[in-house]
PDB file of C-alpha atoms in Angstrom:
ATOM      1  CA  UNK I1075     -10.208  -1.212   2.448  1.00  0.00           C
ATOM      2  CA  UNK I1076     -11.226   0.339   5.520  1.00  0.00           C
ATOM      3  CA  UNK I1077     -11.078  -3.091   7.261  1.00  0.00           C
ATOM      4  CA  UNK I1078      -7.580  -2.888   6.469  1.00  0.00           C
ATOM      5  CA  UNK I1079      -6.723   0.617   7.459  1.00  0.00           C
ATOM      6  CA  UNK I1080      -8.235  -0.129  10.812  1.00  0.00           C
ATOM      7  CA  UNK I1081      -6.026  -3.285  11.174  1.00  0.00           C
ATOM      8  CA  UNK I1082      -3.305  -1.483  10.117  1.00  0.00           C
ATOM      9  CA  UNK I1083      -4.102   1.528  12.559  1.00  0.00           C
ATOM     10  CA  UNK I1084      -4.242  -0.871  15.326  1.00  0.00           C
ATOM     11  CA  UNK I1085      -0.538  -2.486  14.541  1.00  0.00           C
ATOM     12  CA  UNK I1086       0.825   1.150  14.611  1.00  0.00           C
ATOM     13  CA  UNK I1087       2.949   2.435  18.049  1.00  0.00           C
ATOM     14  CA  UNK I1088       3.873   5.528  19.018  1.00  0.00           C
ATOM     15  CA  UNK I1089       7.337   4.906  17.363  1.00  0.00           C
ATOM     16  CA  UNK I1090       6.116   4.271  13.886  1.00  0.00           C
ATOM     17  CA  UNK I1091       4.529   8.023  14.470  1.00  0.00           C
ATOM     18  CA  UNK I1092       7.591   9.457  15.649  1.00  0.00           C
ATOM     19  CA  UNK I1093       9.642   7.907  12.958  1.00  0.00           C
ATOM     20  CA  UNK I1094       6.777   9.184  10.652  1.00  0.00           C
ATOM     21  CA  UNK I1095       7.045  12.816  12.373  1.00  0.00           C
ATOM     22  CA  UNK I1096      11.070  12.564  11.788  1.00  0.00           C
ATOM     23  CA  UNK I1097      10.844  11.828   7.981  1.00  0.00           C
ATOM     24  CA  UNK I1098       8.272  14.795   7.894  1.00  0.00           C
ATOM     25  CA  UNK I1099      10.787  17.113   9.509  1.00  0.00           C
ATOM     26  CA  UNK I1100      13.583  15.559   7.359  1.00  0.00           C
ATOM     27  CA  UNK I1101      11.569  16.392   4.090  1.00  0.00           C
ATOM     28  CA  UNK I1102       9.959  19.615   5.204  1.00  0.00           C
ATOM     29  CA  UNK I1103      11.069  20.704   8.873  1.00  0.00           C
ATOM     30  CA  UNK I1104       9.180  21.124  11.929  1.00  0.00           C
ATOM     31  CA  UNK I1105       6.095  22.716  10.180  1.00  0.00           C
ATOM     32  CA  UNK I1106       5.744  19.384   8.151  1.00  0.00           C
ATOM     33  CA  UNK I1107       4.620  17.451  11.252  1.00  0.00           C
ATOM     34  CA  UNK I1108       0.832  17.785  10.474  1.00  0.00           C
ATOM     35  CA  UNK I1109      -1.437  15.076  11.786  1.00  0.00           C
ATOM     36  CA  UNK I1110      -3.750  14.358   8.857  1.00  0.00           C
ATOM     37  CA  UNK I1111      -0.689  14.255   6.085  1.00  0.00           C
ATOM     38  CA  UNK I1112       1.213  11.678   8.451  1.00  0.00           C
ATOM     39  CA  UNK I1113      -1.808   9.647   8.652  1.00  0.00           C
ATOM     40  CA  UNK I1114      -2.039   9.463   5.010  1.00  0.00           C
ATOM     41  CA  UNK I1115       1.800   8.659   4.871  1.00  0.00           C
ATOM     42  CA  UNK I1116       1.006   5.821   7.351  1.00  0.00           C
ATOM     43  CA  UNK I1117      -2.024   4.235   5.496  1.00  0.00           C
ATOM     44  CA  UNK I1118      -3.961   4.994   8.676  1.00  0.00           C
ATOM     45  CA  UNK I1119      -6.379   7.651  10.172  1.00  0.00           C
ATOM     46  CA  UNK I1120      -6.291  10.302  12.835  1.00  0.00           C
ATOM     47  CA  UNK I1121      -7.743   7.865  15.390  1.00  0.00           C
ATOM     48  CA  UNK I1122      -4.536   6.148  15.543  1.00  0.00           C
ATOM     49  CA  UNK I1123      -2.734   9.159  16.244  1.00  0.00           C
ATOM     50  CA  UNK I1124      -5.080  10.217  18.961  1.00  0.00           C
ATOM     51  CA  UNK I1125      -4.793   6.625  20.295  1.00  0.00           C
ATOM     52  CA  UNK I1126      -0.946   7.438  21.108  1.00  0.00           C
ATOM     53  CA  UNK I1127      -0.687  11.097  21.675  1.00  0.00           C
ATOM     54  CA  UNK I1128      -2.740  13.825  23.243  1.00  0.00           C
ATOM     55  CA  UNK I1129      -1.690  16.509  20.222  1.00  0.00           C
ATOM     56  CA  UNK I1130       0.737  17.593  17.583  1.00  0.00           C
ATOM     57  CA  UNK I1131       3.477  18.760  20.613  1.00  0.00           C
ATOM     58  CA  UNK I1132       3.375  15.506  22.029  1.00  0.00           C
ATOM     59  CA  UNK I1133       4.156  13.831  18.925  1.00  0.00           C
ATOM     60  CA  UNK I1134       7.044  16.399  18.266  1.00  0.00           C
ATOM     61  CA  UNK I1135       8.600  15.367  21.653  1.00  0.00           C
ATOM     62  CA  UNK I1136       8.101  11.961  20.961  1.00  0.00           C
ATOM     63  CA  UNK I1137      10.161  12.436  17.305  1.00  0.00           C
ATOM     64  CA  UNK I1138      12.950  14.507  19.222  1.00  0.00           C
ATOM     65  CA  UNK I1139      13.469  11.593  22.085  1.00  0.00           C
ATOM     66  CA  UNK I1140      13.331   8.986  19.221  1.00  0.00           C
ATOM     67  CA  UNK I1141      16.134  11.165  17.363  1.00  0.00           C
ATOM     68  CA  UNK I1142      18.181  11.682  20.673  1.00  0.00           C
ATOM     69  CA  UNK I1143      17.877   7.578  20.806  1.00  0.00           C
ATOM     70  CA  UNK I1144      18.971   6.956  17.431  1.00  0.00           C
ATOM     71  CA  UNK I1145      21.539   9.515  17.184  1.00  0.00           C
ATOM     72  CA  UNK I1146      23.309   9.486  20.153  1.00  0.00           C
ATOM     73  CA  UNK I1147      22.148   6.259  22.464  1.00  0.00           C
ATOM     74  CA  UNK I1148      22.487   4.165  19.922  1.00  0.00           C
ATOM     75  CA  UNK I1149      26.126   5.399  18.998  1.00  0.00           C
ATOM     76  CA  UNK I1150      26.634   4.942  22.844  1.00  0.00           C
ATOM     77  CA  UNK I1151      25.451   1.392  23.001  1.00  0.00           C
ATOM     78  CA  UNK I1152      27.596   0.733  19.397  1.00  0.00           C
ATOM     79  CA  UNK I1153      30.816   1.662  21.179  1.00  0.00           C
ATOM     80  CA  UNK I1154      29.892  -0.833  24.065  1.00  0.00           C
ATOM     81  CA  UNK I1155      32.012  -1.449  27.040  1.00  0.00           C
ATOM     82  CA  UNK I1156      34.752  -3.494  25.690  1.00  0.00           C
ATOM     83  CA  UNK I1157      38.396  -2.574  25.253  1.00  0.00           C
ATOM     84  CA  UNK I1158      40.149   0.072  26.822  1.00  0.00           C
ATOM     85  CA  UNK I1159      39.011   3.668  27.049  1.00  0.00           C
ATOM     86  CA  UNK I1160      41.382   4.440  24.176  1.00  0.00           C
ATOM     87  CA  UNK I1161      40.114   1.815  21.623  1.00  0.00           C
ATOM     88  CA  UNK I1162      36.676   3.005  22.622  1.00  0.00           C
ATOM     89  CA  UNK I1163      37.627   6.442  22.060  1.00  0.00           C
ATOM     90  CA  UNK I1164      38.508   5.317  18.644  1.00  0.00           C
ATOM     91  CA  UNK I1165      35.653   3.707  17.848  1.00  0.00           C
ATOM     92  CA  UNK I1166      33.774   6.532  18.349  1.00  0.00           C
ATOM     93  CA  UNK I1167      35.942   8.733  16.335  1.00  0.00           C
ATOM     94  CA  UNK I1168      35.675   6.252  13.484  1.00  0.00           C
ATOM     95  CA  UNK I1169      32.096   6.309  13.363  1.00  0.00           C
ATOM     96  CA  UNK I1170      31.327   9.642  14.051  1.00  0.00           C
ATOM     97  CA  UNK I1171      34.146  11.432  11.606  1.00  0.00           C
ATOM     98  CA  UNK I1172      32.838   8.707   8.819  1.00  0.00           C
ATOM     99  CA  UNK I1173      29.004   9.742   9.350  1.00  0.00           C
ATOM    100  CA  UNK I1174      29.997  13.424   8.922  1.00  0.00           C
ATOM    101  CA  UNK I1175      32.287  12.935   6.014  1.00  0.00           C
ATOM    102  CA  UNK I1176      29.366  11.192   4.108  1.00  0.00           C
ATOM    103  CA  UNK I1177      25.993  13.138   2.548  1.00  0.00           C
ATOM    104  CA  UNK I1178      24.851  16.122   4.862  1.00  0.00           C
ATOM    105  CA  UNK I1179      22.106  14.541   7.220  1.00  0.00           C
ATOM    106  CA  UNK I1180      18.963  16.503   6.115  1.00  0.00           C
ATOM    107  CA  UNK I1181      17.305  15.571   9.256  1.00  0.00           C
ATOM    108  CA  UNK I1182      19.912  17.240  11.411  1.00  0.00           C
ATOM    109  CA  UNK I1183      19.989  20.179   9.099  1.00  0.00           C
ATOM    110  CA  UNK I1184      16.047  20.547   9.127  1.00  0.00           C
ATOM    111  CA  UNK I1185      16.412  20.445  12.931  1.00  0.00           C
ATOM    112  CA  UNK I1186      19.105  22.820  13.091  1.00  0.00           C
ATOM    113  CA  UNK I1187      17.338  25.363  10.867  1.00  0.00           C
ATOM    114  CA  UNK I1188      14.202  25.058  13.547  1.00  0.00           C
ATOM    115  CA  UNK I1189      16.967  25.370  16.685  1.00  0.00           C
ATOM    116  CA  UNK I1190      14.719  28.354  18.013  1.00  0.00           C
ATOM    117  CA  UNK I1191      11.769  26.375  18.360  1.00  0.00           C
ATOM    118  CA  UNK I1192      11.778  25.502  22.243  1.00  0.00           C
ATOM    119  CA  UNK I1193      11.516  21.812  22.177  1.00  0.00           C
ATOM    120  CA  UNK I1194      13.984  21.485  19.354  1.00  0.00           C
ATOM    121  CA  UNK I1195      16.467  23.483  21.323  1.00  0.00           C
ATOM    122  CA  UNK I1196      15.950  21.692  24.787  1.00  0.00           C
ATOM    123  CA  UNK I1197      16.693  18.200  22.873  1.00  0.00           C
ATOM    124  CA  UNK I1198      20.047  20.076  21.113  1.00  0.00           C
ATOM    125  CA  UNK I1199      21.053  20.812  24.741  1.00  0.00           C
ATOM    126  CA  UNK I1200      20.109  17.294  26.147  1.00  0.00           C
ATOM    127  CA  UNK I1201      21.955  15.599  23.457  1.00  0.00           C
ATOM    128  CA  UNK I1202      24.959  18.018  23.471  1.00  0.00           C
ATOM    129  CA  UNK I1203      25.157  17.531  27.312  1.00  0.00           C
ATOM    130  CA  UNK I1204      25.031  14.007  27.132  1.00  0.00           C
ATOM    131  CA  UNK I1205      28.001  13.363  23.903  1.00  0.00           C
ATOM    132  CA  UNK I1206      29.784  15.697  26.025  1.00  0.00           C
ATOM    133  CA  UNK I1207      29.537  13.836  29.430  1.00  0.00           C
ATOM    134  CA  UNK I1208      30.042  10.333  27.616  1.00  0.00           C
ATOM    135  CA  UNK I1209      33.275  11.943  26.161  1.00  0.00           C
ATOM    136  CA  UNK I1210      34.650  13.034  29.640  1.00  0.00           C
ATOM    137  CA  UNK I1211      34.097   9.792  31.111  1.00  0.00           C
ATOM    138  CA  UNK I1212      36.000   8.315  28.147  1.00  0.00           C
ATOM    139  CA  UNK I1213      38.908  10.670  29.007  1.00  0.00           C
ATOM    140  CA  UNK I1214      38.653  10.241  32.698  1.00  0.00           C
ATOM    141  CA  UNK I1215      38.995   6.516  32.093  1.00  0.00           C
ATOM    142  CA  UNK I1216      41.809   7.125  29.940  1.00  0.00           C
ATOM    143  CA  UNK I1217      43.791   8.887  33.268  1.00  0.00           C
ATOM    144  CA  UNK I1218      42.878  12.301  32.943  1.00  0.00           C
ATOM    145  CA  UNK I1219      41.842  14.568  35.809  1.00  0.00           C
ATOM    146  CA  UNK I1220      38.386  15.771  35.926  1.00  0.00           C
ATOM    147  CA  UNK I1221      38.994  19.093  34.659  1.00  0.00           C
ATOM    148  CA  UNK I1222      41.329  18.102  31.825  1.00  0.00           C
ATOM    149  CA  UNK I1223      38.953  15.201  30.858  1.00  0.00           C
ATOM    150  CA  UNK I1224      36.131  17.606  30.363  1.00  0.00           C
ATOM    151  CA  UNK I1225      38.498  20.182  28.214  1.00  0.00           C
ATOM    152  CA  UNK I1226      39.443  17.117  26.309  1.00  0.00           C
ATOM    153  CA  UNK I1227      35.869  16.195  25.873  1.00  0.00           C
ATOM    154  CA  UNK I1228      34.956  19.815  24.955  1.00  0.00           C
ATOM    155  CA  UNK I1229      37.928  19.906  22.407  1.00  0.00           C
ATOM    156  CA  UNK I1230      37.004  16.735  20.932  1.00  0.00           C
ATOM    157  CA  UNK I1231      33.260  17.797  20.385  1.00  0.00           C
ATOM    158  CA  UNK I1232      34.041  21.187  19.117  1.00  0.00           C
ATOM    159  CA  UNK I1233      36.106  19.441  16.670  1.00  0.00           C
ATOM    160  CA  UNK I1234      33.788  16.784  15.569  1.00  0.00           C
ATOM    161  CA  UNK I1235      31.044  19.717  15.092  1.00  0.00           C
ATOM    162  CA  UNK I1236      33.610  21.677  13.067  1.00  0.00           C
ATOM    163  CA  UNK I1237      34.547  18.309  10.997  1.00  0.00           C
ATOM    164  CA  UNK I1238      31.070  17.795  10.264  1.00  0.00           C
ATOM    165  CA  UNK I1239      30.376  21.749   9.268  1.00  0.00           C
ATOM    166  CA  UNK I1240      33.202  21.765   6.691  1.00  0.00           C
ATOM    167  CA  UNK I1241      32.250  18.408   5.103  1.00  0.00           C
ATOM    168  CA  UNK I1242      28.396  19.923   4.676  1.00  0.00           C
ATOM    169  CA  UNK I1243      29.666  23.368   3.943  1.00  0.00           C
ATOM    170  CA  UNK I1244      32.649  22.981   1.587  1.00  0.00           C
ATOM    171  CA  UNK I1245      32.877  19.457   0.386  1.00  0.00           C
ATOM    172  CA  UNK I1246      36.254  17.862  -0.665  1.00  0.00           C
ATOM    173  CA  UNK I1247      38.213  20.275   1.772  1.00  0.00           C
ATOM    174  CA  UNK I1248      38.627  17.297   4.442  1.00  0.00           C
ATOM    175  CA  UNK I1249      41.177  14.659   3.425  1.00  0.00           C
ATOM    176  CA  UNK I1250      39.856  11.255   1.768  1.00  0.00           C
ATOM    177  CA  UNK I1251      41.303   7.671   2.046  1.00  0.00           C
ATOM    178  CA  UNK I1252      44.609   6.830   3.190  1.00  0.00           C
ATOM    179  CA  UNK I1253      45.162  10.995   3.968  1.00  0.00           C
ATOM    180  CA  UNK I1254      42.007  10.797   6.247  1.00  0.00           C
ATOM    181  CA  UNK I1255      43.154   7.853   8.446  1.00  0.00           C
ATOM    182  CA  UNK I1256      46.594   9.894   9.051  1.00  0.00           C
ATOM    183  CA  UNK I1257      44.723  12.875   9.999  1.00  0.00           C
ATOM    184  CA  UNK I1258      42.100  11.300  12.109  1.00  0.00           C
ATOM    185  CA  UNK I1259      45.079   9.551  13.958  1.00  0.00           C
ATOM    186  CA  UNK I1260      47.168  13.012  14.349  1.00  0.00           C
ATOM    187  CA  UNK I1261      43.780  14.310  16.156  1.00  0.00           C
ATOM    188  CA  UNK I1262      43.322  11.251  18.181  1.00  0.00           C
ATOM    189  CA  UNK I1263      47.014  11.438  19.292  1.00  0.00           C
ATOM    190  CA  UNK I1264      46.766  15.199  20.153  1.00  0.00           C
ATOM    191  CA  UNK I1265      43.557  14.169  22.140  1.00  0.00           C
ATOM    192  CA  UNK I1266      44.672  11.185  23.912  1.00  0.00           C
ATOM    193  CA  UNK I1267      48.504  12.199  24.538  1.00  0.00           C
ATOM    194  CA  UNK I1268      49.366  12.303  28.634  1.00  0.00           C
ATOM    195  CA  UNK I1269      46.503   9.943  29.905  1.00  0.00           C
ATOM    196  CA  UNK I1270      47.544   7.357  32.268  1.00  0.00           C
ATOM    197  CA  UNK I1271      46.419   4.721  29.732  1.00  0.00           C
ATOM    198  CA  UNK I1272      48.846   5.885  27.410  1.00  0.00           C
ATOM    199  CA  UNK I1273      51.919   5.786  29.613  1.00  0.00           C
TER     200      UNK I1273
END
């Protein structure tokens, strides 16, 4: 048994620990990130943790970086470079509004509850700036001047946040099925109107 635990500990990566920390945050908030319970969850010892991290704060930082990677960079990578800016914006809206309309993401809700923590606040700032910058780039490629691209990006992002909040707080308010597709199309048409690519 001890040999199996040692073998498992040697195979665990920093990413495994970060993912376990994210699962703990999802289930119990930032306070749930504790080395011994995580070691038990992973079937290993604290020694594996200290192989990868200097302490709990370093693990929290790694977990937040992993969340950024999964929820922002992976989505941007999924959109890719193929197609026109309008096609990429449409893909982005389909992915993000579909995700927002599903069950509330307990991890994001838990992180929002701990948004006063300096590391969490910094992660939300980075994610927000990255997402808006990506939207600015897409609207600029669509033909909008810089100031207008930023305005449209902010409008798109605040619309996304409002959509997600409404889906969480008052389920059933947002349209579904064909009505949802028509609604999303009207939002996209308003955001895309007037760019050089649309002329």
